[in-house]
Short mmCIF file of C-alpha atoms and ligand atoms in Angstrom, two decimals:
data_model
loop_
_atom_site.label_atom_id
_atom_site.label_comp_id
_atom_site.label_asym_id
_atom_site.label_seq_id
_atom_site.Cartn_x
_atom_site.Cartn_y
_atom_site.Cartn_z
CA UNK R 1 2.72 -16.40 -44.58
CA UNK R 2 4.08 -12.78 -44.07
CA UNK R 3 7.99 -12.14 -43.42
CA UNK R 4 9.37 -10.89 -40.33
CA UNK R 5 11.74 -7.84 -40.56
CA UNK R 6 13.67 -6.92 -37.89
CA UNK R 7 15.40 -3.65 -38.15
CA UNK R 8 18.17 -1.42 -36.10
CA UNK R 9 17.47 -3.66 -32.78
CA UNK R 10 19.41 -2.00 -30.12
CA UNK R 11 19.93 -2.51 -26.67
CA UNK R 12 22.08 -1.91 -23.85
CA UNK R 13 23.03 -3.52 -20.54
CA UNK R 14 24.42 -0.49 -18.57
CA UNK R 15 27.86 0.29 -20.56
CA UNK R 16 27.74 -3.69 -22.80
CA UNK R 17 26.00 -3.15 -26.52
CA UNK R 18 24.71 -5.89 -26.51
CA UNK R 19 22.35 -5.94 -29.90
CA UNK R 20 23.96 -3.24 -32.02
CA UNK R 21 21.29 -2.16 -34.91
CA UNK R 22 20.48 -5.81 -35.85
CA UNK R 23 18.71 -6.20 -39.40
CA UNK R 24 17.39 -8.79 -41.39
CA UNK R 25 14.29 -10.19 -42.87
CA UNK R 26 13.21 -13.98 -42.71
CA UNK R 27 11.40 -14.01 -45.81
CA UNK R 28 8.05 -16.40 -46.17
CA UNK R 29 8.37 -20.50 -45.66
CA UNK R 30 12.36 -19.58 -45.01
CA UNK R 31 14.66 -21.49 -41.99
CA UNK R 32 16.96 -18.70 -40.97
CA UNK R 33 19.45 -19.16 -38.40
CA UNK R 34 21.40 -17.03 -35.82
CA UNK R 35 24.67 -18.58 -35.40
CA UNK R 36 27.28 -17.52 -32.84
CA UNK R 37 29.15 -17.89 -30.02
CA UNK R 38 28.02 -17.74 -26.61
CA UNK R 39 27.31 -14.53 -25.16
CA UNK R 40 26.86 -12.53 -28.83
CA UNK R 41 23.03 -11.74 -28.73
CA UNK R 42 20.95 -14.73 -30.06
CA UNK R 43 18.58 -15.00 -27.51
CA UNK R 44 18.60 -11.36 -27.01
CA UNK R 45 16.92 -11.36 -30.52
CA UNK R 46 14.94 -14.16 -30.36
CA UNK R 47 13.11 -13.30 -27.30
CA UNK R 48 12.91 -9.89 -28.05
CA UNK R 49 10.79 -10.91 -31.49
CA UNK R 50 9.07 -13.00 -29.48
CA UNK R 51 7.90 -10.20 -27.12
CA UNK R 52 9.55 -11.59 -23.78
CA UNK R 53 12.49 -8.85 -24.39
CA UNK R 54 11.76 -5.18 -24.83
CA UNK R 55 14.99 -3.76 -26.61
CA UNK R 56 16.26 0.20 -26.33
CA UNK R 57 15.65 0.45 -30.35
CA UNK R 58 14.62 -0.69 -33.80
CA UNK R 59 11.99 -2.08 -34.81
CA UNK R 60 9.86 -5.79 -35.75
CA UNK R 61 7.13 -6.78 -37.71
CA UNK R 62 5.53 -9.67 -39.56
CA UNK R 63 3.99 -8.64 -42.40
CA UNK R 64 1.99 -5.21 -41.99
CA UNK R 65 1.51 -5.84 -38.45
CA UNK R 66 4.02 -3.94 -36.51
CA UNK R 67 5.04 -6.14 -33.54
CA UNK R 68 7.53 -3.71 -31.51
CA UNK R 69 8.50 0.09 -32.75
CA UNK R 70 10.58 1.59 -29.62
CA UNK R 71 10.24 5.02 -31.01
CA UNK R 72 6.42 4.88 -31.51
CA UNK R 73 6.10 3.06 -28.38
CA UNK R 74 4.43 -0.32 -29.74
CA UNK R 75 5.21 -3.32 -28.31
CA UNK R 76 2.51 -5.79 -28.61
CA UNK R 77 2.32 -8.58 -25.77
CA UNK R 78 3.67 -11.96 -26.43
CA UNK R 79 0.69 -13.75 -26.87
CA UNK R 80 -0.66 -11.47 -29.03
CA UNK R 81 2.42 -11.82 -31.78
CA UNK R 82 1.14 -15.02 -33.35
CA UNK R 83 4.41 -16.56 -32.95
CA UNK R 84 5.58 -20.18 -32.00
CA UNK R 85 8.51 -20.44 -29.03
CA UNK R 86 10.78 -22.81 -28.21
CA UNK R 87 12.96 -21.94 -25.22
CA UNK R 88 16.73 -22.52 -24.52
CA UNK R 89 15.74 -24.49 -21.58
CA UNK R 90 12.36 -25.92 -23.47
CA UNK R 91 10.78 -24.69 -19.98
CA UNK R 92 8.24 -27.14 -19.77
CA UNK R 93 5.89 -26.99 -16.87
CA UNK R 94 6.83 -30.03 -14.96
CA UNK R 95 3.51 -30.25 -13.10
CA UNK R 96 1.16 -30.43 -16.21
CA UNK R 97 0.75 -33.77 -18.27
CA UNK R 98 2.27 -33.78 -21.56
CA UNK R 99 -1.09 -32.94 -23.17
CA UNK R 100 -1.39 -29.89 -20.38
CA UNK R 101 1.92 -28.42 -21.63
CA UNK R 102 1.14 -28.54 -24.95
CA UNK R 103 -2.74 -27.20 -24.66
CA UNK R 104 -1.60 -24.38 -22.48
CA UNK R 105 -1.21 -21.58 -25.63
CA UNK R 106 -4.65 -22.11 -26.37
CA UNK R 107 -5.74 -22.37 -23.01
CA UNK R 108 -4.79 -18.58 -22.37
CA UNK R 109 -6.43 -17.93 -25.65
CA UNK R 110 -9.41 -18.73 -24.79
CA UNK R 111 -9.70 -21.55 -27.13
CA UNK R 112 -12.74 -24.00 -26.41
CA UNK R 113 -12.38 -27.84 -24.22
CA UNK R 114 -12.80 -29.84 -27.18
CA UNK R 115 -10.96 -28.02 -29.97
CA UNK R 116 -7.78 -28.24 -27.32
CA UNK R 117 -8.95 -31.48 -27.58
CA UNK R 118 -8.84 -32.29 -30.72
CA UNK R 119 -5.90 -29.47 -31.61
CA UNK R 120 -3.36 -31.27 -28.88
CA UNK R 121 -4.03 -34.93 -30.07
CA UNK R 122 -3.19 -33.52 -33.75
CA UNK R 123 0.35 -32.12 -33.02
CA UNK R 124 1.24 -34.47 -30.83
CA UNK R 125 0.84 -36.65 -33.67
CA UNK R 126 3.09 -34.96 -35.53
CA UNK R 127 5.44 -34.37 -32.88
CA UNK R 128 4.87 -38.50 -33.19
CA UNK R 129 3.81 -38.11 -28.60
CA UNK R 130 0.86 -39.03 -29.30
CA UNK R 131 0.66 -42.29 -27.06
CA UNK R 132 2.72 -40.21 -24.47
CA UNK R 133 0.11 -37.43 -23.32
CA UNK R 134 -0.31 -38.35 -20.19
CA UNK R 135 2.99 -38.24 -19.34
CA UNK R 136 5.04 -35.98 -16.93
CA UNK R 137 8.01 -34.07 -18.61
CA UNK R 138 10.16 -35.67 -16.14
CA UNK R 139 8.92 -39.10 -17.38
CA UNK R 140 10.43 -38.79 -20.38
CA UNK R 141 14.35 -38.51 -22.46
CA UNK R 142 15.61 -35.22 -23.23
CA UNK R 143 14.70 -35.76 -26.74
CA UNK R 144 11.09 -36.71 -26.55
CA UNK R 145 11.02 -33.27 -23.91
CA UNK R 146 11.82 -31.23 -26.88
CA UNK R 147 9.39 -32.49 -28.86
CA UNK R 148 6.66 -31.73 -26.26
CA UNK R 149 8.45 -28.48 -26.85
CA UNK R 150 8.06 -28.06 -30.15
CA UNK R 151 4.27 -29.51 -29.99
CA UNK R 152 3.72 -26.48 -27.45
CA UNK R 153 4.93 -24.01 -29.87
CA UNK R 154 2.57 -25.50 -32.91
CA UNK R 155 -0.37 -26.05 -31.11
CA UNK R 156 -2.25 -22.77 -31.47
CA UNK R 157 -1.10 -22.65 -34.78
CA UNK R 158 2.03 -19.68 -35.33
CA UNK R 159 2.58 -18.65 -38.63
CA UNK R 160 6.07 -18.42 -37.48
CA UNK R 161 8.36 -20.43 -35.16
CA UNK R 162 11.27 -19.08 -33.03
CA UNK R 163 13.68 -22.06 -31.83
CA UNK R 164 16.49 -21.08 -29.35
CA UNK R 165 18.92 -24.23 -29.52
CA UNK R 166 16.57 -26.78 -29.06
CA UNK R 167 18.80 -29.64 -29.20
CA UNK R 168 20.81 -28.70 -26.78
CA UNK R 169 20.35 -31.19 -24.21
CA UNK R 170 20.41 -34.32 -26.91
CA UNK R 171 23.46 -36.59 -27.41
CA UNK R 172 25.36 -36.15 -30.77
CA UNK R 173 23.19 -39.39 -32.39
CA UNK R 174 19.96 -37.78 -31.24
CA UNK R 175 20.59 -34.16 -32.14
CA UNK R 176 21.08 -35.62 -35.91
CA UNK R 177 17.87 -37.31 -36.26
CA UNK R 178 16.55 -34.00 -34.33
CA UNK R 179 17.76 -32.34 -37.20
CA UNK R 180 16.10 -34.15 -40.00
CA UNK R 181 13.20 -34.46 -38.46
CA UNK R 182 12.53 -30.63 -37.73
CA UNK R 183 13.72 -29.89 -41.22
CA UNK R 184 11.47 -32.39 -42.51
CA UNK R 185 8.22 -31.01 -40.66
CA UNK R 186 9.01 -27.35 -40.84
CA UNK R 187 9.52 -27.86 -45.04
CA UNK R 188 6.16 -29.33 -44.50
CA UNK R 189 4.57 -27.14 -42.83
CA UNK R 190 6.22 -24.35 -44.95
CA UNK R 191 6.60 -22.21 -41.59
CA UNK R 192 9.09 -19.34 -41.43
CA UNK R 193 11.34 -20.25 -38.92
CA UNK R 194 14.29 -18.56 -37.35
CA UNK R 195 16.30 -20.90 -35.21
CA UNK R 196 19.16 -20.32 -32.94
CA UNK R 197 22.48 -22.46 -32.44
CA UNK R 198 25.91 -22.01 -31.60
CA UNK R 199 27.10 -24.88 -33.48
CA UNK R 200 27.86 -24.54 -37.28
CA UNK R 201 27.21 -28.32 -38.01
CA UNK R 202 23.42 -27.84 -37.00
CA UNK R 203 23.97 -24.50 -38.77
CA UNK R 204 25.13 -25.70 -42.36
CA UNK R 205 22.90 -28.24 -42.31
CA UNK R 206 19.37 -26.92 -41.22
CA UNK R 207 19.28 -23.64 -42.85
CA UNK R 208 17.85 -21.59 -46.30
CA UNK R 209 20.31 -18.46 -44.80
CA UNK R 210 22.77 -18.11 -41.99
CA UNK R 211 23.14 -15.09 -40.20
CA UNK R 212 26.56 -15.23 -38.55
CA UNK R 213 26.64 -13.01 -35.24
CA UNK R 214 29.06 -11.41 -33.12
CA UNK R 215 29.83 -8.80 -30.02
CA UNK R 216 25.99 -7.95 -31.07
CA UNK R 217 26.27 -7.60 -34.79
CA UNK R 218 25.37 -9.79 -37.56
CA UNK R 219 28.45 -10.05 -39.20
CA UNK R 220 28.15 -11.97 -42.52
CA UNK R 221 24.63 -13.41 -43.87
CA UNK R 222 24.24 -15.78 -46.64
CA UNK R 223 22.99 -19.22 -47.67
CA UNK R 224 25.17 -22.01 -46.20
CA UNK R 225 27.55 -22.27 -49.19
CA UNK R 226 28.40 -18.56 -48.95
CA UNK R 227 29.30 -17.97 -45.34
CA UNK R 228 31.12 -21.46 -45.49
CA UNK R 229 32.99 -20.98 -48.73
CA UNK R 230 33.30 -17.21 -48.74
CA UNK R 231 33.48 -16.27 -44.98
CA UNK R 232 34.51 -12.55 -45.56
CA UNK R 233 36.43 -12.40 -42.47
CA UNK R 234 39.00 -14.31 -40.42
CA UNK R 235 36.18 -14.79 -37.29
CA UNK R 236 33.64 -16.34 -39.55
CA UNK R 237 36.06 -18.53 -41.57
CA UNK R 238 37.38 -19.42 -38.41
CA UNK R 239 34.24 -19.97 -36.62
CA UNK R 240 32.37 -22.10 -39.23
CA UNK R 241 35.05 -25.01 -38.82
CA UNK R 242 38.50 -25.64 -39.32
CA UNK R 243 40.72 -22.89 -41.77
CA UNK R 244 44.10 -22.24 -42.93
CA UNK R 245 45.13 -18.81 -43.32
CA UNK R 246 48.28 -18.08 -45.27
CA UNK R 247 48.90 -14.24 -45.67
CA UNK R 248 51.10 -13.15 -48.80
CA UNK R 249 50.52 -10.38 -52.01
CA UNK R 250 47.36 -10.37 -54.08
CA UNK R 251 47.31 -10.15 -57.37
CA UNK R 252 44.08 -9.98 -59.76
CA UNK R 253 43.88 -12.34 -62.61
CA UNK R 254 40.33 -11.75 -62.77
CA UNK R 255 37.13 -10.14 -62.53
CA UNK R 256 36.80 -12.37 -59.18
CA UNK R 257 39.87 -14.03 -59.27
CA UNK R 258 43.25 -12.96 -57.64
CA UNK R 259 46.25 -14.97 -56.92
CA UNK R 260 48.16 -15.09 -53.71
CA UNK R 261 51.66 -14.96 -54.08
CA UNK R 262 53.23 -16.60 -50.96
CA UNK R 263 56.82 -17.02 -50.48
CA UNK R 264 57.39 -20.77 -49.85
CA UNK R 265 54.23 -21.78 -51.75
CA UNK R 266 55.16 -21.93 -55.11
CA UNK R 267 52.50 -20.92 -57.78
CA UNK R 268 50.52 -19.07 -55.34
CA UNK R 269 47.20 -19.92 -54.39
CA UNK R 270 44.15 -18.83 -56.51
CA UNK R 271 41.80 -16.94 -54.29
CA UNK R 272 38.25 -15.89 -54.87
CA UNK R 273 38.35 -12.46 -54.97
CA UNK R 274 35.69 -9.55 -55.68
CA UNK R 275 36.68 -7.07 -58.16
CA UNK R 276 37.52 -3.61 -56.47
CA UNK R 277 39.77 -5.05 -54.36
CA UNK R 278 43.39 -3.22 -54.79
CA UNK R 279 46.03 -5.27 -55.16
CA UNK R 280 48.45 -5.66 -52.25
CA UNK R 281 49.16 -7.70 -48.46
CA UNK R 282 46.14 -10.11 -48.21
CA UNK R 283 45.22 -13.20 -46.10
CA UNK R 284 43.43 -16.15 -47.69
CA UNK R 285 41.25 -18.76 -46.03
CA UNK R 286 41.44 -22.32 -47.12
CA UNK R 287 39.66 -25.04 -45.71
CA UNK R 288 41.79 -28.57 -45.44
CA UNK R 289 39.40 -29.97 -47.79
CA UNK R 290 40.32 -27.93 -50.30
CA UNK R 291 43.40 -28.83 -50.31
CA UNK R 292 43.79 -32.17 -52.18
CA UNK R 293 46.85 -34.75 -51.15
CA UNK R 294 48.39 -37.09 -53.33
CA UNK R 295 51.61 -39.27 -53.54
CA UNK R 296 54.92 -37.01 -53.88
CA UNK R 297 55.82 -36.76 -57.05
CA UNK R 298 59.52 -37.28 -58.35
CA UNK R 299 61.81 -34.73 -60.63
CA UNK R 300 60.59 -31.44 -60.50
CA UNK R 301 57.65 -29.18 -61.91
CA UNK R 302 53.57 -29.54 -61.72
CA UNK R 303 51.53 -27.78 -59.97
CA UNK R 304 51.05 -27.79 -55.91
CA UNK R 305 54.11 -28.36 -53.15
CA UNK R 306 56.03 -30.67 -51.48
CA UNK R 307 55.37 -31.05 -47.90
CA UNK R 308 56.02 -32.95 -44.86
CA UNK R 309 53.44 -34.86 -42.67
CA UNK R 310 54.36 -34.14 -39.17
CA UNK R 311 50.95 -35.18 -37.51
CA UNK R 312 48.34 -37.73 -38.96
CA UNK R 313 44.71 -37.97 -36.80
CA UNK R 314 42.34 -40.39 -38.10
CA UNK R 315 38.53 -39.08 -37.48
CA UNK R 316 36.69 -41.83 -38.34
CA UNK R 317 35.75 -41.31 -42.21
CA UNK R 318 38.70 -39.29 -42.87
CA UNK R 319 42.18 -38.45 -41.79
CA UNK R 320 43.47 -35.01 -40.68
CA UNK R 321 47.07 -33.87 -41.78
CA UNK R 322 49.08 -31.66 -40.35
CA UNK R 323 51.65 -30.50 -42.84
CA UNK R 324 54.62 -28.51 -42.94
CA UNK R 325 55.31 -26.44 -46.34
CA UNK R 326 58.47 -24.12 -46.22
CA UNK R 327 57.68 -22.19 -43.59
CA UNK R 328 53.73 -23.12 -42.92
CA UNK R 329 51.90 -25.13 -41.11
CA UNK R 330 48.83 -26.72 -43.20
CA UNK R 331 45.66 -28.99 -41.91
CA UNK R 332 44.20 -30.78 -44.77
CA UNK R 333 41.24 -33.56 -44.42
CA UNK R 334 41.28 -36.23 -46.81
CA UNK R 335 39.36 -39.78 -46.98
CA UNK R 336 43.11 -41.07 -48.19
CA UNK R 337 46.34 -42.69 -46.32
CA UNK R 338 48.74 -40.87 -48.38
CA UNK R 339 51.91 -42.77 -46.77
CA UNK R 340 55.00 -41.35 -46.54
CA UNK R 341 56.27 -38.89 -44.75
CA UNK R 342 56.41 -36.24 -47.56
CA UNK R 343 53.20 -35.51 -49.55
CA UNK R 344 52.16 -33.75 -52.69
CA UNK R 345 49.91 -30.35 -51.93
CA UNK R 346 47.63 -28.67 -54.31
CA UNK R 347 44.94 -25.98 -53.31
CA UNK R 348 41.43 -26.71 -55.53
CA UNK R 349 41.15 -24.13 -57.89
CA UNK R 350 39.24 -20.87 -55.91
CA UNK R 351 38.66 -22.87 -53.27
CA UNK R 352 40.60 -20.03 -51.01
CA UNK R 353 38.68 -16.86 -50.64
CA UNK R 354 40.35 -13.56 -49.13
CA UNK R 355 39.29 -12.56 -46.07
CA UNK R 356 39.76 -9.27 -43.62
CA UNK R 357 41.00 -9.10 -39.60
CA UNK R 358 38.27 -7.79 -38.60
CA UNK R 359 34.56 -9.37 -38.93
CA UNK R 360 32.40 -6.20 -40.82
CA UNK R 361 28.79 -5.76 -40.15
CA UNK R 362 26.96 -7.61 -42.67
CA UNK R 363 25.03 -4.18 -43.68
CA UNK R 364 27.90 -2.37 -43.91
CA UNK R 365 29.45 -5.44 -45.69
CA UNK R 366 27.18 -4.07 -48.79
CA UNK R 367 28.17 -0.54 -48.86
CA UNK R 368 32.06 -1.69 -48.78
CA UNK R 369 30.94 -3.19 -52.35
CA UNK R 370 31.21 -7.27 -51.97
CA UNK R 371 32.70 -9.86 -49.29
CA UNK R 372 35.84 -8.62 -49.44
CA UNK R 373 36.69 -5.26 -47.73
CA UNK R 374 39.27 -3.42 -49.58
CA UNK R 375 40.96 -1.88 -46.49
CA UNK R 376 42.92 -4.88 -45.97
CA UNK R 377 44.07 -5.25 -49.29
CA UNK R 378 47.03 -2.54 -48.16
CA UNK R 379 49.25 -1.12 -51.18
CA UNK R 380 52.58 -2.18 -51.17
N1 LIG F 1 19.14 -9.08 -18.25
C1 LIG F 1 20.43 -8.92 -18.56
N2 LIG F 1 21.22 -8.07 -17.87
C2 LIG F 1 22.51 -7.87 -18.19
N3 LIG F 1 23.13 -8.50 -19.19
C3 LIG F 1 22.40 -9.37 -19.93
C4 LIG F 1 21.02 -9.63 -19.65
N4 LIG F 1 20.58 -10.54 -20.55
C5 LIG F 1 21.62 -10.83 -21.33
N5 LIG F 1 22.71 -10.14 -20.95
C6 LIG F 1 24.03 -10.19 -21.62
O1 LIG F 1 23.83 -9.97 -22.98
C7 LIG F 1 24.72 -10.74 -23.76
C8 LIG F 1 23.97 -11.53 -24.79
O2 LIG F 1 23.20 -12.51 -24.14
P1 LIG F 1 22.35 -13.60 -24.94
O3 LIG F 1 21.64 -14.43 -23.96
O4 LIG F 1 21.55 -12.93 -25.98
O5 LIG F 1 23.53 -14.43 -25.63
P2 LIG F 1 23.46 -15.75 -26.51
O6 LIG F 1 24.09 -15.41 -27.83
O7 LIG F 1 22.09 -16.30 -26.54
O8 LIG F 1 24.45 -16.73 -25.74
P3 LIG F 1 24.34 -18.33 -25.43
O9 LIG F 1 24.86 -19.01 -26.67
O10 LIG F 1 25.27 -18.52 -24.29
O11 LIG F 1 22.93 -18.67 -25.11
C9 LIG F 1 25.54 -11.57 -22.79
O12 LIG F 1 26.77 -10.97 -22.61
C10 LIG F 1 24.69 -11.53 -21.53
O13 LIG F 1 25.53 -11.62 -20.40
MG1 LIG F 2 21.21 -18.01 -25.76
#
């Protein structure tokens, strides 16, 4: 199936940017997600692929067919783009049966009685609905709603599908088997898919590449791993779960290696960190799994620090620490009751990556030469 590339989108609500030259390109059979936080231009995007949004400028297409071109002054109808949508608010027609919602897409294409027939009954099969087409929406939970949903997208077969947070009206227990079972059937199905959230959980777990937006901008794009382990900036670390930062003076001990010399953290704390970076004031991110708890240990030397537990939270399957190191607070997560009040500390080797203030545009991100942005990496 052709990709869809999406390039420069731009638009404007009277003085608010609110899509600033968004670009990227959800290659074939690929689950790409916009993540971000409310209010940063994720539907704005989505509907505007999907044709229900007509942005200032840029540009979309799938494959060779040009869907939108604001300069040229394309912009094909919805229903012409070949595309599958699920809505924010699923927007099912409350009047139709289950089998009317989801035959309605071929309806207004003309499509013949018994091949709506025929085309219904087979998603709503694999939707697994199939005994509830003749069902009102309101007859039915939240979850088996968004499945109508989803059946309403497939039915006139897309060769893409756009989801804007589908699961957001399911519980925590249902939005997990939502998950598998959309991963499952869009792996199947081998349809490009991009899929909006909010929350980095469904994020991390759903998608090939992560496109991490914000004020408008995508901000940092990568496969899972990479935006989680190497966030770039202080907004992304911060916004794909929970982060220490711990600012001090870089020094490179490698081609993408560099120490962090922090007073009151003895031995430092090995950073990943791109070549071309000067040496100087830096801020690291560390996530509290990386940084691994164990009984204190008596005399002095080894590596990691001494610190003090001053809050313990138990989560279920693990425990979060709050510790105090010199002059720092600390979380860590571990599956262990270290008792005591004072613990042992020691970061996992490049498990901290440096990180700038400021998020920078993932297309700019490239020019700056690597993930992290060499501006904040001051001379001293
Ligand atoms: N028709 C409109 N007129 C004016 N402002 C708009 C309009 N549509 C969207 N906006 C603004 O554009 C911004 C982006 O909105 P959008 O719906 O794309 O955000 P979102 O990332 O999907 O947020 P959420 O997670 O809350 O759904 C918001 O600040 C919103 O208030
Ligand atoms: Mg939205």
């Amino acid at each position: 199936m052709p990709e869809i590339s999406v390039r420069r989108l731009t638009q404007a609500f009277g003085s608010a940017r609110v899509l600033d030259q968004v670009d990227f390109t959800v290659p074939d059979g690929e689950f790409v997600t916009l993540l971000g936080p409310s209010g940063c231009g994720k539907t704005t995007t989505l509907m505007s692929i999907a044709g229900f949004h007509t942005p200032d400028a840029g540009t979309i297409a799938h494959g060779d067919r040009v869907l939108f071109d604001a300069a040229a002054r394309r912009n094909l109808p919805a229903e012409q783009r070949e595309l599958g949508v699920v809505f924010q608010s699923y927007a099912l027609w409350p009047h139709l049966t289950v089998a009317q919602n989801v035959g309605f897409p071929l309806k207004i294409r003309r499509v013949g009685k018994a091949e709506i027939t025929r085309r219904v009954g087979e998603v709503l099969d694999l939707v697994e609905l199939g005994h509830r087409a003749a069902a009102h929406p309101h007859q039915l939970s939240g979850g088996q709603q968004q499945r109508v949903a989803l059946a309403r997208a497939l039915a006139h077969r897309p060769s893409a599908l756009l989801l804007d947070e589908p699961f957001s009206n399911l519980d925590a227990k249902l939005r997990e088997r939502a998950r598998e079972w959309l991963g499952e059937l869009q792996r199947e199905l081998g349809i490009s898919t991009v899929f909006v959230t909010h929350d980095q959980t469904e994020a991390l777990a759903m998608s090939d590449r992560i496109l991490v937006m914000n004020g408008g901008r995508i901000v940092r794009a990568g496969t899972p791993e990479e935006v989680y382990h190497r966030p770039g900036s202080r907004f992304v670390a911060d916004f794909l779960g929970r982060c220490n930062f711990v600012t001090g003076t870089a020094r490179r001990t490698g081609a993408d290696t560099v120490l962090l010399e922090v007073p009151g953290l003895p031995g430092g704390i090995p950073c990943h960190g791109e070549a071309g970076s000067a040496p100087g004031i830096a801020t690291a991110a560390i996530r509290p799994e990386a940084l691994i708890l164990s009984e204190p240990r008596t005399g002095a030397g080894g590596a990691g620090w001494q610190a003090e537990v001053t809050q313990l939270t138990f989560l279920g399957d693990h425990y979060l620490y709050t510790l105090q190191v010199g002059p720092h607070s600390l979380q860590a997560l571990s599956t262990r009751r270290v008792h005591g009040v004072t613990v042992q500390v020691t970061p996992a080797p490049a498990a901290a990556s440096l990180v700038t203030d400021e998020p920078v545009p993932a297309d700019r991100e490239a020019d700056l030469g690597r993930a992290v942005a060499p501006s904040v990496l001051r001379a001293v």
